[in-house]
Short mmCIF file of C-alpha atoms and ligand atoms in Angstrom, two decimals:
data_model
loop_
_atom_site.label_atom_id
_atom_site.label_comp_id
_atom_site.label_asym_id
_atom_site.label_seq_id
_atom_site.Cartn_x
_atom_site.Cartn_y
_atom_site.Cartn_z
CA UNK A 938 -3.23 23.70 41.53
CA UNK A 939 -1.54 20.45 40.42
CA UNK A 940 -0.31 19.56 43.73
CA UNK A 941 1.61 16.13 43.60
CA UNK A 942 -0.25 15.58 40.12
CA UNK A 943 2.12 14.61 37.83
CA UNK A 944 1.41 15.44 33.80
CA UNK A 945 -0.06 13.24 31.53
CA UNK A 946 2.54 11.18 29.06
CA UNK A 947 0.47 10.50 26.69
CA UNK A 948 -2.46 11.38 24.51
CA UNK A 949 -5.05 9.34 22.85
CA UNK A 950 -6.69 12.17 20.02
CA UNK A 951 -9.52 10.13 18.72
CA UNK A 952 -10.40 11.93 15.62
CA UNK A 953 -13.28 10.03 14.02
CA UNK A 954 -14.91 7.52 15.04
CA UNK A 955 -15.68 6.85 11.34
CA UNK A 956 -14.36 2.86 10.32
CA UNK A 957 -14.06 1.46 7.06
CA UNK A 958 -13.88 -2.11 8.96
CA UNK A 959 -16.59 -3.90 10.94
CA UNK A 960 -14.13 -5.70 13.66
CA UNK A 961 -16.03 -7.22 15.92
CA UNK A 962 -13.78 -7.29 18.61
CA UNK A 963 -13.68 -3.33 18.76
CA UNK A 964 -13.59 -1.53 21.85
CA UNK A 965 -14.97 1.94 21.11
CA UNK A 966 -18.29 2.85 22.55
CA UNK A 967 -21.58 0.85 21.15
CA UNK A 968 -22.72 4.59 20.36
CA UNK A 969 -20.56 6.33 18.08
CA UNK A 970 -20.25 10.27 17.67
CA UNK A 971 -20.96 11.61 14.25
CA UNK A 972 -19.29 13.05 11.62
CA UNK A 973 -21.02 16.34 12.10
CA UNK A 974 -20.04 16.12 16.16
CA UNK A 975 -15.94 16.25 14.66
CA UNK A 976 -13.40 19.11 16.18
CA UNK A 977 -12.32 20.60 13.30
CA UNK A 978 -8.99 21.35 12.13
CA UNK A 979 -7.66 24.92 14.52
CA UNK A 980 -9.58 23.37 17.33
CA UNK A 981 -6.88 19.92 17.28
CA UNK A 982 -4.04 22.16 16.21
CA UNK A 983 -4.60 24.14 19.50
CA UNK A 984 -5.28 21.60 21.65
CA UNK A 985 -2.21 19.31 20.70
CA UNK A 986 -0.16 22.73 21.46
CA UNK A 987 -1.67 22.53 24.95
CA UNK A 988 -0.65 18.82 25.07
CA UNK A 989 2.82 19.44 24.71
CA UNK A 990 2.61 22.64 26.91
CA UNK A 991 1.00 20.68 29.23
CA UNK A 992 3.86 17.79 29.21
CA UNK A 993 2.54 14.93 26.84
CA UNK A 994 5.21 13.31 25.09
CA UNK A 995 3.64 10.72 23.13
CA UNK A 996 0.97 11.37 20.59
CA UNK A 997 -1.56 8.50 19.34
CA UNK A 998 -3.96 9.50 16.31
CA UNK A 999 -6.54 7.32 16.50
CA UNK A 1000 -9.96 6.61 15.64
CA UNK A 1001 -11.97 4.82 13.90
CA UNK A 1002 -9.93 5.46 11.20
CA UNK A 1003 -8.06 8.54 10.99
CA UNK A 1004 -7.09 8.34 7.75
CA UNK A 1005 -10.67 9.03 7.49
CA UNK A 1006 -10.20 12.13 8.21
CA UNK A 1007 -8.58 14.51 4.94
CA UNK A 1008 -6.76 16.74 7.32
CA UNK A 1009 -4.60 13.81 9.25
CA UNK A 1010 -1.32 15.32 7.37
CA UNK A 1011 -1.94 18.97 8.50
CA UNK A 1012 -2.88 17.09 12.26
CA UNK A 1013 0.40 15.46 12.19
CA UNK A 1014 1.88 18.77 11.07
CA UNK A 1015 0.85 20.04 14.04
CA UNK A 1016 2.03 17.43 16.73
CA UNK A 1017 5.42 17.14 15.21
CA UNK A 1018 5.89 21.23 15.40
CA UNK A 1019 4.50 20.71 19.44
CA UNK A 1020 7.29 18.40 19.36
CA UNK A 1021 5.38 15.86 20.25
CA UNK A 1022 6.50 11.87 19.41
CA UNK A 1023 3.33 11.11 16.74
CA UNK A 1024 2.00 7.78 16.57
CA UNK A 1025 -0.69 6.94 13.89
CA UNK A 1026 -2.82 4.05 14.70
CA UNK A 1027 -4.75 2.73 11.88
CA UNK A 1028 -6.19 0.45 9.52
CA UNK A 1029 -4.17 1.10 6.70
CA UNK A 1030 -6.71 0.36 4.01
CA UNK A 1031 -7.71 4.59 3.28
CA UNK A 1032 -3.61 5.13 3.04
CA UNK A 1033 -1.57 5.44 -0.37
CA UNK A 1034 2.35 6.26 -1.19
CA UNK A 1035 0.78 9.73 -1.09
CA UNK A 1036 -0.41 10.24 1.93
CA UNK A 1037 2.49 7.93 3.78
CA UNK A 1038 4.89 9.97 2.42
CA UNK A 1039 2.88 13.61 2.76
CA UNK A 1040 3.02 12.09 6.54
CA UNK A 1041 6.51 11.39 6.59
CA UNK A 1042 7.39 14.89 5.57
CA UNK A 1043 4.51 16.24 8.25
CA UNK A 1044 7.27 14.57 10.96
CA UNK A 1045 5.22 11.45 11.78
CA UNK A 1046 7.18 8.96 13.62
CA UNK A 1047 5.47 6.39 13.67
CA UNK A 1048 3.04 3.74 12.66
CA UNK A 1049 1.06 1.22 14.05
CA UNK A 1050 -1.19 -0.94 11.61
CA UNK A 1051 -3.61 -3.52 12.59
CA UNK A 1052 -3.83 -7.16 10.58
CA UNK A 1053 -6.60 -9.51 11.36
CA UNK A 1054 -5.14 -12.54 10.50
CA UNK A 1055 -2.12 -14.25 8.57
CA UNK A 1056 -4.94 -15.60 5.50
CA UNK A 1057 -6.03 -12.66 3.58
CA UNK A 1058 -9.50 -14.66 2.86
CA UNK A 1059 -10.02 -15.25 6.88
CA UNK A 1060 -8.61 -11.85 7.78
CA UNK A 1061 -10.63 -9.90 5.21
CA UNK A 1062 -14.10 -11.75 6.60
CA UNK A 1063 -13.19 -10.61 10.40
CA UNK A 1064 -12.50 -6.62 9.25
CA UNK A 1065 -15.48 -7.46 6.78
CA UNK A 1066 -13.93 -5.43 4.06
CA UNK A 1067 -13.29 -7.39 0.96
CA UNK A 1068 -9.30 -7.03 -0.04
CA UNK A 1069 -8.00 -5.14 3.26
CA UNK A 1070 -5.81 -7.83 3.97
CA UNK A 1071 -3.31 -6.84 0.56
CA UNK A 1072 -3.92 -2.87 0.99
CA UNK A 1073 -2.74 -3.39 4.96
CA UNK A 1074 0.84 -5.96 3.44
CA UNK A 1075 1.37 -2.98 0.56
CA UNK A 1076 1.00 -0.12 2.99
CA UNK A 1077 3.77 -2.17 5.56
CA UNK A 1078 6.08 -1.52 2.53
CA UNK A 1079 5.03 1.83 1.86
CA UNK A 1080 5.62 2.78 5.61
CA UNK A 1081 9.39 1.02 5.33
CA UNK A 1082 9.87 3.22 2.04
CA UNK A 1083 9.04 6.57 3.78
CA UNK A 1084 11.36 5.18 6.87
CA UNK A 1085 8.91 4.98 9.38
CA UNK A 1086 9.14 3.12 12.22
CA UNK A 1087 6.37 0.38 11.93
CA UNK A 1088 4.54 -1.93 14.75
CA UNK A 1089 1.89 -4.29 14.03
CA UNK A 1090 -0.73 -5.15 15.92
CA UNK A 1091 -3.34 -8.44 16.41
CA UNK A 1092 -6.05 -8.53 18.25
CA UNK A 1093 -6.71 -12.51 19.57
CA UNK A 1094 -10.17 -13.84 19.56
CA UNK A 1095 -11.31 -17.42 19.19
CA UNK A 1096 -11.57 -16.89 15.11
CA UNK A 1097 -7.44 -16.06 14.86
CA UNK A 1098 -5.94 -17.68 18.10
CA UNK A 1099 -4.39 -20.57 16.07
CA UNK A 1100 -2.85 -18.85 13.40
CA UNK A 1101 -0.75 -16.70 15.92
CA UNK A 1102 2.06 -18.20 14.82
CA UNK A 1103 1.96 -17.12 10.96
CA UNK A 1104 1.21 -13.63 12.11
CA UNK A 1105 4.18 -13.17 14.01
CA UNK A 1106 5.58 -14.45 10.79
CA UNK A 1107 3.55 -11.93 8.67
CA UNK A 1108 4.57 -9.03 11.06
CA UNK A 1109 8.03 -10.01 10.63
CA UNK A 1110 7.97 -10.06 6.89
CA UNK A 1111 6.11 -6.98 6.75
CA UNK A 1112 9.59 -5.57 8.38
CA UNK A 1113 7.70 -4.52 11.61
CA UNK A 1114 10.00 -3.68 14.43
CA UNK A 1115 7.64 -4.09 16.81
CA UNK A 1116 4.91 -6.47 17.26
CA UNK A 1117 1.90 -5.99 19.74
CA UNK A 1118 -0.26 -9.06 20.19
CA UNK A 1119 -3.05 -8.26 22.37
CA UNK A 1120 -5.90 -10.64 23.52
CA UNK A 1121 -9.57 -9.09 23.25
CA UNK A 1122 -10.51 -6.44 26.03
CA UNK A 1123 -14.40 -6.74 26.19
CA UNK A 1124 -14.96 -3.36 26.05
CA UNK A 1125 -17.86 -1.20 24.20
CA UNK A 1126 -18.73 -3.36 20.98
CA UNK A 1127 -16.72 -6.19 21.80
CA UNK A 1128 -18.69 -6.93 25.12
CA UNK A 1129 -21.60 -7.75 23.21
CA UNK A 1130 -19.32 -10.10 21.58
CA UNK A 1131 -17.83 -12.35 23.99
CA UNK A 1132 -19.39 -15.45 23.81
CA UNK A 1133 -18.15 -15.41 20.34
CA UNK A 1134 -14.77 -14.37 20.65
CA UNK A 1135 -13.69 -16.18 24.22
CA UNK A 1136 -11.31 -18.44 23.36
CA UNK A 1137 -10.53 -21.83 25.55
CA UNK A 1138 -7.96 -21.05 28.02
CA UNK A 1139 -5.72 -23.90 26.67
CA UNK A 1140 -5.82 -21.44 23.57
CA UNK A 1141 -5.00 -18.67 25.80
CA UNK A 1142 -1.86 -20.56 27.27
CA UNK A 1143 -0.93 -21.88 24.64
CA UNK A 1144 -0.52 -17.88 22.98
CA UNK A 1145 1.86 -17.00 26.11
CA UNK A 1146 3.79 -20.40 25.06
CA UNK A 1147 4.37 -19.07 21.34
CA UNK A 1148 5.11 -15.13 22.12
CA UNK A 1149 7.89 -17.04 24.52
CA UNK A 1150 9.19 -18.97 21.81
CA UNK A 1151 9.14 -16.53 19.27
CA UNK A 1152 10.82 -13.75 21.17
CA UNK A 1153 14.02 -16.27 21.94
CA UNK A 1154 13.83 -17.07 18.00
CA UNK A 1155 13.41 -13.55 16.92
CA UNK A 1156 16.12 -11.63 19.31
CA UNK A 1157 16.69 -7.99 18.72
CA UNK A 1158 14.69 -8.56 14.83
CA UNK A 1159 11.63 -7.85 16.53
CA UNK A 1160 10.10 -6.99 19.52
CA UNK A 1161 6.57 -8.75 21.07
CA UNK A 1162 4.36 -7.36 23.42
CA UNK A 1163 1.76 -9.25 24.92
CA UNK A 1164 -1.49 -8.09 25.88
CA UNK A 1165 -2.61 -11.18 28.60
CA UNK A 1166 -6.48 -11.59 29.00
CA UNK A 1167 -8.15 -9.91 31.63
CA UNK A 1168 -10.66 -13.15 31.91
CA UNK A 1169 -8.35 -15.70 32.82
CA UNK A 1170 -6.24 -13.46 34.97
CA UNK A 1171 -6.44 -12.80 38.70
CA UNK A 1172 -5.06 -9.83 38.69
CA UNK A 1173 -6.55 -7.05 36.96
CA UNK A 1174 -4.24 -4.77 34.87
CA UNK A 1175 -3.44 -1.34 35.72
CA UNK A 1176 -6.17 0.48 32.85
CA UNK A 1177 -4.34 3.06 31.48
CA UNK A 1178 -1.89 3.13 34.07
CA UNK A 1179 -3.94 4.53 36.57
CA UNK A 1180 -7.19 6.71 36.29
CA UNK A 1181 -5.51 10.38 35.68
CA UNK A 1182 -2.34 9.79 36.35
CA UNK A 1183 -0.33 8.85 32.56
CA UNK A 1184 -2.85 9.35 29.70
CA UNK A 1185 -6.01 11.02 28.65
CA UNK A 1186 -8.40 10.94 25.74
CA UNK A 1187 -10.06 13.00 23.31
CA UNK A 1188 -12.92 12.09 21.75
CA UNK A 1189 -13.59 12.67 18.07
CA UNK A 1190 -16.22 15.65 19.44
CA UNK A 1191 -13.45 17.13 21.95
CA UNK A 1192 -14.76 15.25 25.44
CA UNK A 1193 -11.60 14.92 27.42
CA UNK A 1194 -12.07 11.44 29.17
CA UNK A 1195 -9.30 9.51 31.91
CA UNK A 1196 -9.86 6.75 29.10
CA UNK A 1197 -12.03 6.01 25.81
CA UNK A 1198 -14.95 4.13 27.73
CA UNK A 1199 -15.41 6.80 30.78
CA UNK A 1200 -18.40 8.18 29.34
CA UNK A 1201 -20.41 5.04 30.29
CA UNK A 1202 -20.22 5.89 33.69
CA UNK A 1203 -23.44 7.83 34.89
CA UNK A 1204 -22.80 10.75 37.18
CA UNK A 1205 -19.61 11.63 35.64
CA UNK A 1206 -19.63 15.05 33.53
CA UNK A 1207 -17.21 15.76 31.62
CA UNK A 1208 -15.22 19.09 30.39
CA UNK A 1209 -14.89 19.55 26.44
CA UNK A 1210 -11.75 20.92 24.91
CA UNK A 1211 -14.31 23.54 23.18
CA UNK A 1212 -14.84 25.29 26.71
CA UNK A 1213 -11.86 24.43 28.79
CA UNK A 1214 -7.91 23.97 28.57
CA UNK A 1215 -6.43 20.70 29.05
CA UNK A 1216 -4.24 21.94 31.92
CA UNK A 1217 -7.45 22.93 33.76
CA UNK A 1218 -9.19 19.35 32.67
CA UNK A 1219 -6.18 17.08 33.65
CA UNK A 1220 -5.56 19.11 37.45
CA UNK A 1221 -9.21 20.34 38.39
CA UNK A 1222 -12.01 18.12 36.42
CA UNK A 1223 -14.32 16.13 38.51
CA UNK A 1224 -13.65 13.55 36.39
CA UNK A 1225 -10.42 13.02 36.17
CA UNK A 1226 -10.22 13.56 40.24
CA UNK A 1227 -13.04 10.73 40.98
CA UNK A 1228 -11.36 7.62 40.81
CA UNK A 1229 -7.35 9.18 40.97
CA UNK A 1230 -5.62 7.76 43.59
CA UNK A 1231 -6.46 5.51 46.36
CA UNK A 1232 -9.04 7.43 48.27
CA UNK A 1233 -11.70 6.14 46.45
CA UNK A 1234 -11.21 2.81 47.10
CA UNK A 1235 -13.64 0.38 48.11
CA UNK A 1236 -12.48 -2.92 49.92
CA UNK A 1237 -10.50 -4.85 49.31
CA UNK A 1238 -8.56 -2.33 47.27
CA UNK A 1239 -8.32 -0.03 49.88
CA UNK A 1240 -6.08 -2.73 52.16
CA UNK A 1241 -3.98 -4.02 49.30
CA UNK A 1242 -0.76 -4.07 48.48
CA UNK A 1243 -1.37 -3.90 44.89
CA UNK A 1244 -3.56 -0.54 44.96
CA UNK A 1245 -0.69 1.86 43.67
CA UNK A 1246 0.45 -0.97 41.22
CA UNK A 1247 -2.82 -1.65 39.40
CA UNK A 1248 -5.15 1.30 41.03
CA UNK A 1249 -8.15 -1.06 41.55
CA UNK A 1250 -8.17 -2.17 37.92
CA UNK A 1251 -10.65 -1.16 35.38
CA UNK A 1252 -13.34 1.25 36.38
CA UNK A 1253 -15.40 0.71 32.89
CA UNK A 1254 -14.92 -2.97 33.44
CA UNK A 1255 -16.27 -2.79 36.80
CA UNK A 1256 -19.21 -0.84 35.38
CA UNK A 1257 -20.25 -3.27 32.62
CA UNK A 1258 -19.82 -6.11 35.29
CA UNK A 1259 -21.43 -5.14 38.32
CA UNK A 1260 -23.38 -1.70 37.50
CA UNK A 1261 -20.98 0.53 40.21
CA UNK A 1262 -17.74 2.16 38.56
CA UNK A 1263 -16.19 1.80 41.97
CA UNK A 1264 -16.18 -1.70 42.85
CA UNK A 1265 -12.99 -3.68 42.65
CA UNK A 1266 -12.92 -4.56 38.78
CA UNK A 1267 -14.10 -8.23 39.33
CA UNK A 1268 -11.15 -9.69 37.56
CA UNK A 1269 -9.02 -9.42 40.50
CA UNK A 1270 -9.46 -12.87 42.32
CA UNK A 1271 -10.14 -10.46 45.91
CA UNK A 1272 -13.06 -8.82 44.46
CA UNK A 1273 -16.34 -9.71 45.92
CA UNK A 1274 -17.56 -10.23 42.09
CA UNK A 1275 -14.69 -12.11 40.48
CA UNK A 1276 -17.21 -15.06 40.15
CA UNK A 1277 -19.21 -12.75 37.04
CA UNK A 1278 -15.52 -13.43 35.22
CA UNK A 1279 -15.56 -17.19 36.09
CA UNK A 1280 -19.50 -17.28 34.36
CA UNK A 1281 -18.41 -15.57 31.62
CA UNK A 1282 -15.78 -18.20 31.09
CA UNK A 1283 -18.04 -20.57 31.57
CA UNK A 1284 -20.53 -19.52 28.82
CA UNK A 1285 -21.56 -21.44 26.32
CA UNK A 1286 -19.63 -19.78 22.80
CA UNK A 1287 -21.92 -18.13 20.51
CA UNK A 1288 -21.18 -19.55 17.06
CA UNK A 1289 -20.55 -16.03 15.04
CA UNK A 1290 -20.23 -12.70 16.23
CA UNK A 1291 -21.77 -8.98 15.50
CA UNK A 1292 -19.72 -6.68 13.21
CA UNK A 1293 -19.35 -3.31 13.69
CA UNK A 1294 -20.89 -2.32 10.45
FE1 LIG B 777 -5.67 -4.66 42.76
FE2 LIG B 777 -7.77 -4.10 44.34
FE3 LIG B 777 -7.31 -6.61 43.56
FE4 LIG B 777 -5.67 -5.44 45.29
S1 LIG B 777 -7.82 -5.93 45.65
S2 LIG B 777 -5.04 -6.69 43.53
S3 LIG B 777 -5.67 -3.30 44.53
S4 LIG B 777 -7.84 -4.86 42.22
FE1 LIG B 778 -12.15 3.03 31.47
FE2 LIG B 778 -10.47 0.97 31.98
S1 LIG B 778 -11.52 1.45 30.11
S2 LIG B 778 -10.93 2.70 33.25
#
């Protein structure tokens, strides 16, 4: 059945899409899934079994906020017994000492919290939540205390790009020992965003300047990865390493999606954890089997040398762009449409942006 398939690495278990924040740069769907829509607790205990059976390694609890959700600790129970590697992604601003160190004990690894910006005034008006900047620099410490391992991660928009600097700094003093600074994917919410968050692309070359300079200054204290911008690249990047072939998502209501934005793309169905195993989604879904591999392919993809190295790009991005899921994504320079990224560059920038909430 699998053929020359090879297992998924890792997992992204959405389990909410419930927020505290309003980021306007996020990237989950415009539409959100409800409360009432959730898995509930047995249904992600058996399905993270099947991960691990299945081959995952890596584990990301995500959201929303999953902290949101009052059963994250018996959830991360549950991965580490799988033996899977659990990485929490969140917010920080629902967590206490508590609930760190109830996660600790659970066998959580690992934690990756977002800050908005170095100023707690300008960083609390982009998450819009009033004081989120000081719970997010206590709950660094409290991760440290419960000896996790801790990343932290920026997102880069026009209303942070200059203070990149100080954040590394912040992330640093936090006693992160990783750092992920990622520009802005416009994906979901934050497409209806980008006029407002765009920066200049001196800003944008100016970041890759900095994360240089800071990773010769910082050595082996901490790491950087950088996240380059899809709109002033001409190369696309390889979205989730290839449709089907390293991750795959669950959605808070137990949709099992190639990545978090596939269900934008008419004409796809997809299989639900509720009716199907993940070893049956991953090798014989529809979905995951449309765009895997090359056969797919339009042109130019199809005559590339690039089209097992970045897989044709982003199919989600090609569908907000030019209305077909399987056109080139147009932020390859070869694509037919790679003039729609050069327009949006060009646009004039919208003064302020949407929040979420
Ligand atoms: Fe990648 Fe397709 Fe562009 Fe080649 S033509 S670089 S495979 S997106
Ligand atoms: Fe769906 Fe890139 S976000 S393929």
């Amino acid at each position: 059945m699998s053929g020359n398939i090879p297992p998924p690495l890792g997992l992204l278990a959405e389990l909410t899409h419930r927020c505290p924040l309003g980021c306007p740069y996020c990237s989950n769907p415009v539409d959100l899934e409800k409360r009432g829509a959730e898995l509930d607790t047995a249904t992600w205990q058996r399905v993270l079994r099947e991960a691990a059976g299945l081959g995952v390694l890596q584990l990301h609890l995500s959201g929303g906020e999953p902290a949101a959700r009052p059963d994250l600790e018996v959830i991360a129970a549950a991965a580490a017994e799988a033996g899977l590697y659990a990485n929490l992604i969140t917010s920080g601003v629902l967590l206490d000492a508590a609930r760190i160190g109830a996660l600790a004990r659970a066998g959580l690894a690992h934690v990756q919290l977002s800050i908005q910006h170095a100023e707690p005034e300008a960083a609390d008006r982009i998450a819009h939540f009033r004081g989120g900047h000081a719970r997010k620099l206590a709950l660094a410490a409290m991760v440290r205390d419960a000896g996790l391992a801790l990343t932290v991660n920026t997102v880069l928009h026009r209303g942070n790009i200059d203070a990149l600097p100080e954040m590394i700094g912040l992330a640093e003093a936090m006693g992160a020992q990783r750092m992920e600074v990622a520009h802005t994917q416009y994906h979901g919410w934050a497409l209806r965003n980008r006029a407002a968050l765009m920066p200049a692309r001196e800003a944008v070359e100016w970041t890759r300047g900095i994360v240089e300079a800071e990773r010769k200054r910082l050595g082996n204290a901490m790491a950087i990865d950088f996240v380059a911008p899809d709109y002033h690249a001409t190369r696309p990047k390889a979205c989730m390493g290839g449709w089907g072939r390293r991750f795959l998502n669950i959605s808070p209501s137990g949709q099992v999606l190639p990545c978090h934005a596939a269900e934008t793309i008419p004409g796809l169905a997809f299989e639900n954890v509720r009716n199907s195993s993940l070893e049956d989604i991953w090798y014989g879904s529809d979905s995951f089997n449309r765009f895997r591999g090359t056969d797919w392919m339009p042109l130019p993809c199809r005559e590339c040398d690039r089209r097992e190295i970045d897989w044709g790009g982003c199919r989600c991005q090609a569908l907000a762009l030019t209305g077909d899921a399987s056109r080139t994504d147009p932020v390859c320079g070869l694509s037919p449409d790679h003039a729609l990224i050069a327009a949006a560059r060009a646009e004039a920038p919208q003064e302020e942006y949407a929040w979420r909430r």
